[in-house]
PDB file of C-alpha atoms and ligand atoms in Angstrom:
ATOM      1  CA  UNK A   1     -43.350 -80.054  -4.022  1.00 58.00           C
ATOM      2  CA  UNK A   2     -44.538 -76.577  -5.130  1.00 58.00           C
ATOM      3  CA  UNK A   3     -45.869 -76.464  -8.618  1.00 61.00           C
ATOM      4  CA  UNK A   4     -46.415 -73.201 -10.537  1.00 55.00           C
ATOM      5  CA  UNK A   5     -49.422 -73.118 -12.778  1.00 61.00           C
ATOM      6  CA  UNK A   6     -48.782 -71.097 -15.952  1.00 59.00           C
ATOM      7  CA  UNK A   7     -51.538 -68.635 -14.977  1.00 62.00           C
ATOM      8  CA  UNK A   8     -49.998 -68.086 -11.540  1.00 53.00           C
ATOM      9  CA  UNK A   9     -46.572 -67.611 -13.084  1.00 48.00           C
ATOM     10  CA  UNK A  10     -48.035 -65.131 -15.515  1.00 54.00           C
ATOM     11  CA  UNK A  11     -49.668 -63.014 -12.812  1.00 55.00           C
ATOM     12  CA  UNK A  12     -46.441 -63.167 -10.767  1.00 48.00           C
ATOM     13  CA  UNK A  13     -44.479 -61.883 -13.762  1.00 49.00           C
ATOM     14  CA  UNK A  14     -47.117 -59.247 -14.460  1.00 53.00           C
ATOM     15  CA  UNK A  15     -46.845 -58.132 -10.841  1.00 48.00           C
ATOM     16  CA  UNK A  16     -43.064 -57.769 -11.123  1.00 50.00           C
ATOM     17  CA  UNK A  17     -43.388 -55.799 -14.342  1.00 50.00           C
ATOM     18  CA  UNK A  18     -46.090 -53.558 -12.863  1.00 48.00           C
ATOM     19  CA  UNK A  19     -44.044 -52.805  -9.771  1.00 49.00           C
ATOM     20  CA  UNK A  20     -41.019 -52.061 -11.949  1.00 48.00           C
ATOM     21  CA  UNK A  21     -43.287 -49.705 -13.874  1.00 45.00           C
ATOM     22  CA  UNK A  22     -44.327 -47.802 -10.752  1.00 46.00           C
ATOM     23  CA  UNK A  23     -40.693 -47.624  -9.612  1.00 46.00           C
ATOM     24  CA  UNK A  24     -39.886 -45.851 -12.850  1.00 45.00           C
ATOM     25  CA  UNK A  25     -42.705 -43.389 -12.229  1.00 44.00           C
ATOM     26  CA  UNK A  26     -41.360 -42.619  -8.740  1.00 45.00           C
ATOM     27  CA  UNK A  27     -37.873 -42.111 -10.137  1.00 45.00           C
ATOM     28  CA  UNK A  28     -39.194 -39.733 -12.799  1.00 50.00           C
ATOM     29  CA  UNK A  29     -41.044 -37.755 -10.183  1.00 53.00           C
ATOM     30  CA  UNK A  30     -37.747 -37.007  -8.432  1.00 57.00           C
ATOM     31  CA  UNK A  31     -35.814 -36.230 -11.591  1.00 60.00           C
ATOM     32  CA  UNK A  32     -33.973 -32.930 -11.825  1.00 58.00           C
ATOM     33  CA  UNK A  33     -36.603 -31.573 -14.156  1.00 60.00           C
ATOM     34  CA  UNK A  34     -39.489 -32.265 -11.834  1.00 60.00           C
ATOM     35  CA  UNK A  35     -37.562 -30.724  -8.902  1.00 56.00           C
ATOM     36  CA  UNK A  36     -36.856 -27.655 -10.991  1.00 56.00           C
ATOM     37  CA  UNK A  37     -40.518 -27.529 -11.958  1.00 60.00           C
ATOM     38  CA  UNK A  38     -41.528 -27.575  -8.296  1.00 62.00           C
ATOM     39  CA  UNK A  39     -38.992 -25.103  -6.912  1.00 58.00           C
ATOM     40  CA  UNK A  40     -38.761 -22.635  -9.765  1.00 58.00           C
ATOM     41  CA  UNK A  41     -40.450 -19.281  -9.251  1.00 54.00           C
ATOM     42  CA  UNK A  42     -43.743 -18.357 -10.859  1.00 56.00           C
ATOM     43  CA  UNK A  43     -42.261 -15.705 -13.119  1.00 62.00           C
ATOM     44  CA  UNK A  44     -39.513 -16.541 -15.552  1.00 65.00           C
ATOM     45  CA  UNK A  45     -37.649 -14.475 -18.100  1.00 67.00           C
ATOM     46  CA  UNK A  46     -37.589 -16.073 -21.512  1.00 67.00           C
ATOM     47  CA  UNK A  47     -35.276 -14.646 -24.110  1.00 70.00           C
ATOM     48  CA  UNK A  48     -36.631 -14.846 -27.629  1.00 73.00           C
ATOM     49  CA  UNK A  49     -35.002 -17.676 -29.563  1.00 72.00           C
ATOM     50  CA  UNK A  50     -33.795 -19.472 -26.426  1.00 71.00           C
ATOM     51  CA  UNK A  51     -35.394 -22.320 -24.517  1.00 69.00           C
ATOM     52  CA  UNK A  52     -37.715 -21.061 -21.772  1.00 69.00           C
ATOM     53  CA  UNK A  53     -36.720 -23.893 -19.433  1.00 67.00           C
ATOM     54  CA  UNK A  54     -34.556 -22.881 -16.482  1.00 59.00           C
ATOM     55  CA  UNK A  55     -31.174 -24.624 -16.649  1.00 55.00           C
ATOM     56  CA  UNK A  56     -31.233 -27.447 -14.068  1.00 54.00           C
ATOM     57  CA  UNK A  57     -27.761 -26.908 -12.579  1.00 53.00           C
ATOM     58  CA  UNK A  58     -28.293 -23.194 -12.117  1.00 55.00           C
ATOM     59  CA  UNK A  59     -31.609 -23.463 -10.278  1.00 55.00           C
ATOM     60  CA  UNK A  60     -30.200 -26.031  -7.855  1.00 51.00           C
ATOM     61  CA  UNK A  61     -27.174 -23.804  -7.267  1.00 51.00           C
ATOM     62  CA  UNK A  62     -29.385 -20.890  -6.219  1.00 52.00           C
ATOM     63  CA  UNK A  63     -31.242 -23.110  -3.745  1.00 57.00           C
ATOM     64  CA  UNK A  64     -28.056 -24.249  -1.982  1.00 64.00           C
ATOM     65  CA  UNK A  65     -27.037 -21.416   0.418  1.00 69.00           C
ATOM     66  CA  UNK A  66     -24.872 -18.262   0.508  1.00 83.00           C
ATOM     67  CA  UNK A  67     -23.163 -17.480  -2.795  1.00 92.00           C
ATOM     68  CA  UNK A  68     -20.316 -15.292  -3.922  1.00 95.00           C
ATOM     69  CA  UNK A  69     -21.055 -12.245  -6.058  1.00 97.00           C
ATOM     70  CA  UNK A  70     -19.758 -14.103  -9.065  1.00 96.00           C
ATOM     71  CA  UNK A  71     -22.095 -17.045  -8.454  1.00 95.00           C
ATOM     72  CA  UNK A  72     -25.117 -14.814  -7.863  1.00 96.00           C
ATOM     73  CA  UNK A  73     -24.263 -12.925 -11.035  1.00 97.00           C
ATOM     74  CA  UNK A  74     -23.928 -16.120 -13.080  1.00 96.00           C
ATOM     75  CA  UNK A  75     -27.110 -17.681 -11.753  1.00 93.00           C
ATOM     76  CA  UNK A  76     -29.373 -14.638 -12.141  1.00 94.00           C
ATOM     77  CA  UNK A  77     -28.062 -11.243 -13.216  1.00 97.00           C
ATOM     78  CA  UNK A  78     -26.304 -12.661 -16.278  1.00 97.00           C
ATOM     79  CA  UNK A  79     -29.672 -13.436 -17.876  1.00 95.00           C
ATOM     80  CA  UNK A  80     -30.037  -9.708 -18.582  1.00 97.00           C
ATOM     81  CA  UNK A  81     -26.601  -8.207 -18.048  1.00 98.00           C
ATOM     82  CA  UNK A  82     -24.757 -10.593 -20.407  1.00 97.00           C
ATOM     83  CA  UNK A  83     -27.104  -9.981 -23.318  1.00 95.00           C
ATOM     84  CA  UNK A  84     -28.252  -6.439 -22.554  1.00 96.00           C
ATOM     85  CA  UNK A  85     -31.865  -7.690 -22.392  1.00 93.00           C
ATOM     86  CA  UNK A  86     -34.454  -5.012 -21.585  1.00 90.00           C
ATOM     87  CA  UNK A  87     -31.747  -2.338 -21.971  1.00 95.00           C
ATOM     88  CA  UNK A  88     -29.561  -3.678 -19.137  1.00 97.00           C
ATOM     89  CA  UNK A  89     -26.006  -2.255 -19.131  1.00 98.00           C
ATOM     90  CA  UNK A  90     -23.825  -5.132 -20.324  1.00 98.00           C
ATOM     91  CA  UNK A  91     -21.210  -6.861 -18.215  1.00 98.00           C
ATOM     92  CA  UNK A  92     -17.790  -5.367 -19.088  1.00 98.00           C
ATOM     93  CA  UNK A  93     -19.248  -2.433 -21.044  1.00 98.00           C
ATOM     94  CA  UNK A  94     -17.156   0.412 -19.623  1.00 98.00           C
ATOM     95  CA  UNK A  95     -19.029   3.188 -21.471  1.00 97.00           C
ATOM     96  CA  UNK A  96     -22.431   1.935 -20.296  1.00 97.00           C
ATOM     97  CA  UNK A  97     -21.292   1.562 -16.690  1.00 98.00           C
ATOM     98  CA  UNK A  98     -19.259   4.715 -16.248  1.00 98.00           C
ATOM     99  CA  UNK A  99     -22.220   7.130 -15.690  1.00 98.00           C
ATOM    100  CA  UNK A 100     -23.820   4.581 -13.371  1.00 98.00           C
ATOM    101  CA  UNK A 101     -20.640   4.111 -11.360  1.00 98.00           C
ATOM    102  CA  UNK A 102     -20.542   7.912 -10.970  1.00 98.00           C
ATOM    103  CA  UNK A 103     -23.758   7.673  -8.907  1.00 97.00           C
ATOM    104  CA  UNK A 104     -21.758   5.984  -6.160  1.00 98.00           C
ATOM    105  CA  UNK A 105     -21.725   2.351  -5.083  1.00 98.00           C
ATOM    106  CA  UNK A 106     -24.346   2.880  -2.323  1.00 98.00           C
ATOM    107  CA  UNK A 107     -26.857   4.139  -4.898  1.00 98.00           C
ATOM    108  CA  UNK A 108     -26.152   1.129  -7.112  1.00 98.00           C
ATOM    109  CA  UNK A 109     -26.627  -1.227  -4.146  1.00 98.00           C
ATOM    110  CA  UNK A 110     -29.985   0.294  -3.304  1.00 98.00           C
ATOM    111  CA  UNK A 111     -31.149   0.365  -6.933  1.00 98.00           C
ATOM    112  CA  UNK A 112     -30.200  -3.306  -7.304  1.00 98.00           C
ATOM    113  CA  UNK A 113     -31.966  -4.173  -4.029  1.00 98.00           C
ATOM    114  CA  UNK A 114     -35.171  -2.153  -4.500  1.00 98.00           C
ATOM    115  CA  UNK A 115     -35.255  -2.104  -8.301  1.00 97.00           C
ATOM    116  CA  UNK A 116     -34.724   0.774 -10.724  1.00 97.00           C
ATOM    117  CA  UNK A 117     -36.715   1.395 -13.943  1.00 96.00           C
ATOM    118  CA  UNK A 118     -36.611  -1.953 -15.851  1.00 95.00           C
ATOM    119  CA  UNK A 119     -34.110  -3.397 -13.348  1.00 96.00           C
ATOM    120  CA  UNK A 120     -36.220  -5.681 -11.100  1.00 96.00           C
ATOM    121  CA  UNK A 121     -35.739  -5.645  -7.300  1.00 97.00           C
ATOM    122  CA  UNK A 122     -32.895  -7.995  -6.259  1.00 97.00           C
ATOM    123  CA  UNK A 123     -32.458  -8.822  -9.949  1.00 96.00           C
ATOM    124  CA  UNK A 124     -35.372 -11.224  -9.286  1.00 94.00           C
ATOM    125  CA  UNK A 125     -33.243 -13.371  -6.959  1.00 94.00           C
ATOM    126  CA  UNK A 126     -35.880 -13.680  -4.246  1.00 92.00           C
ATOM    127  CA  UNK A 127     -33.679 -15.835  -2.023  1.00 90.00           C
ATOM    128  CA  UNK A 128     -30.654 -13.565  -2.245  1.00 94.00           C
ATOM    129  CA  UNK A 129     -29.524 -11.754   0.889  1.00 95.00           C
ATOM    130  CA  UNK A 130     -28.487  -8.106   0.865  1.00 96.00           C
ATOM    131  CA  UNK A 131     -24.819  -9.156   1.032  1.00 96.00           C
ATOM    132  CA  UNK A 132     -25.224 -11.494  -1.929  1.00 96.00           C
ATOM    133  CA  UNK A 133     -26.802  -8.715  -4.019  1.00 98.00           C
ATOM    134  CA  UNK A 134     -24.080  -6.260  -2.948  1.00 98.00           C
ATOM    135  CA  UNK A 135     -21.358  -8.757  -3.880  1.00 97.00           C
ATOM    136  CA  UNK A 136     -23.023  -9.302  -7.257  1.00 98.00           C
ATOM    137  CA  UNK A 137     -23.101  -5.516  -7.855  1.00 98.00           C
ATOM    138  CA  UNK A 138     -19.411  -5.274  -6.909  1.00 98.00           C
ATOM    139  CA  UNK A 139     -18.585  -8.127  -9.277  1.00 98.00           C
ATOM    140  CA  UNK A 140     -20.558  -6.457 -12.082  1.00 97.00           C
ATOM    141  CA  UNK A 141     -19.107  -2.983 -11.481  1.00 97.00           C
ATOM    142  CA  UNK A 142     -15.487  -4.090 -10.945  1.00 97.00           C
ATOM    143  CA  UNK A 143     -15.605  -6.042 -14.206  1.00 97.00           C
ATOM    144  CA  UNK A 144     -16.956  -3.033 -16.096  1.00 97.00           C
ATOM    145  CA  UNK A 145     -14.398  -0.293 -15.264  1.00 95.00           C
TER     146      UNK A 145
HETATM  147  C1  HEC B   1     -34.752  -8.794 -15.908  1.00 54.26           C
HETATM  148  C2  HEC B   1     -33.451  -8.305 -16.327  1.00 54.26           C
HETATM  149  C3  HEC B   1     -32.445  -7.986 -15.242  1.00 54.26           C
HETATM  150  C4  HEC B   1     -31.915  -8.805 -14.301  1.00 54.26           C
HETATM  151  C5  HEC B   1     -32.228 -10.279 -14.059  1.00 54.26           C
HETATM  152  C6  HEC B   1     -30.961  -8.013 -13.578  1.00 54.26           C
HETATM  153  N1  HEC B   1     -30.912  -6.759 -14.056  1.00 54.26           N
HETATM  154 FE1  HEC B   1     -29.763  -5.231 -13.364  1.00 54.26          FE
HETATM  155  N2  HEC B   1     -30.573  -3.993 -14.752  1.00 54.26           N
HETATM  156  C7  HEC B   1     -31.501  -4.345 -15.693  1.00 54.26           C
HETATM  157  C8  HEC B   1     -31.836  -3.192 -16.510  1.00 54.26           C
HETATM  158  C9  HEC B   1     -32.801  -3.169 -17.667  1.00 54.26           C
HETATM  159  C10 HEC B   1     -31.065  -2.111 -16.004  1.00 54.26           C
HETATM  160  C11 HEC B   1     -31.049  -0.675 -16.519  1.00 54.26           C
HETATM  161  C12 HEC B   1     -32.144   0.113 -15.830  1.00 54.26           C
HETATM  162  C13 HEC B   1     -32.210   1.497 -16.421  1.00 54.26           C
HETATM  163  O1  HEC B   1     -31.316   2.289 -16.142  1.00 54.26           O
HETATM  164  O2  HEC B   1     -33.145   1.733 -17.182  1.00 54.26           O
HETATM  165  C14 HEC B   1     -30.287  -2.674 -14.895  1.00 54.26           C
HETATM  166  C15 HEC B   1     -29.405  -1.913 -14.144  1.00 54.26           C
HETATM  167  C16 HEC B   1     -28.641  -2.422 -13.113  1.00 54.26           C
HETATM  168  C17 HEC B   1     -27.738  -1.639 -12.289  1.00 54.26           C
HETATM  169  C18 HEC B   1     -27.471  -0.163 -12.443  1.00 54.26           C
HETATM  170  C19 HEC B   1     -28.515   0.602 -11.685  1.00 54.26           C
HETATM  171  C20 HEC B   1     -28.308   2.102 -11.783  1.00 54.26           C
HETATM  172  O3  HEC B   1     -28.603   2.772 -10.795  1.00 54.26           O
HETATM  173  O4  HEC B   1     -27.867   2.597 -12.845  1.00 54.26           O
HETATM  174  C21 HEC B   1     -27.170  -2.477 -11.381  1.00 54.26           C
HETATM  175  C22 HEC B   1     -26.154  -2.124 -10.310  1.00 54.26           C
HETATM  176  C23 HEC B   1     -27.727  -3.795 -11.625  1.00 54.26           C
HETATM  177  N3  HEC B   1     -28.620  -3.725 -12.672  1.00 54.26           N
HETATM  178  C24 HEC B   1     -27.394  -4.907 -10.907  1.00 54.26           C
HETATM  179  C25 HEC B   1     -27.980  -6.158 -11.095  1.00 54.26           C
HETATM  180  C26 HEC B   1     -27.679  -7.305 -10.281  1.00 54.26           C
HETATM  181  C27 HEC B   1     -26.641  -7.329  -9.180  1.00 54.26           C
HETATM  182  C28 HEC B   1     -28.470  -8.314 -10.732  1.00 54.26           C
HETATM  183  C29 HEC B   1     -28.563  -9.736 -10.205  1.00 54.26           C
HETATM  184  C30 HEC B   1     -28.731  -9.894  -8.776  1.00 54.26           C
HETATM  185  C31 HEC B   1     -29.279  -7.787 -11.824  1.00 54.26           C
HETATM  186  N4  HEC B   1     -28.944  -6.476 -12.010  1.00 54.26           N
HETATM  187  C32 HEC B   1     -30.212  -8.527 -12.526  1.00 54.26           C
HETATM  188  C33 HEC B   1     -32.059  -5.581 -15.872  1.00 54.26           C
HETATM  189  C34 HEC B   1     -31.797  -6.688 -15.092  1.00 54.26           C
END
């Protein structure tokens, strides 16, 4: 018959607890926050008064493949164009967009792609394709006429 000595039982229990502990650490390492930490870009825009952490859902969205103009807008451009940060013409602001629209859509595409004054190249969406940026410009412009 097998007999457990109290000391042996104790170290067995301690072993179980320790391995549970390391399991928790592994799980934490793969949490959304740590993924975001690892895949987020070096530069990040922080708006005064708001949390500087990138929203988890949005970062994962950007990493997941081709997006519609609306999705690209929501996951990147909105950071400036919703609030008017850095002097960005606001989404839906007809007066602010009208002189820009007069430049012609091709000019707006190229300014969004290469950058223009305080408007960063590709609106800082490094992974975005030319089509995604164009669709985002169309979404922005069509909603601001
Ligand atoms: C870091 C803030 C920021 C982000 C992010 C940003 N923009 Fe802008 N954007 C600006 C600012 C500021 C201007 C105004 C530049 C100026 O005229 O001085 C601007 C202007 C523009 C213009 C007008 C350019 C022109 O020729 O008048 C377009 C089009 C535009 N943005 C598209 C986008 C798109 C599409 C995205 C997302 C992919 C985006 N922006 C993301 C700040 C931003």
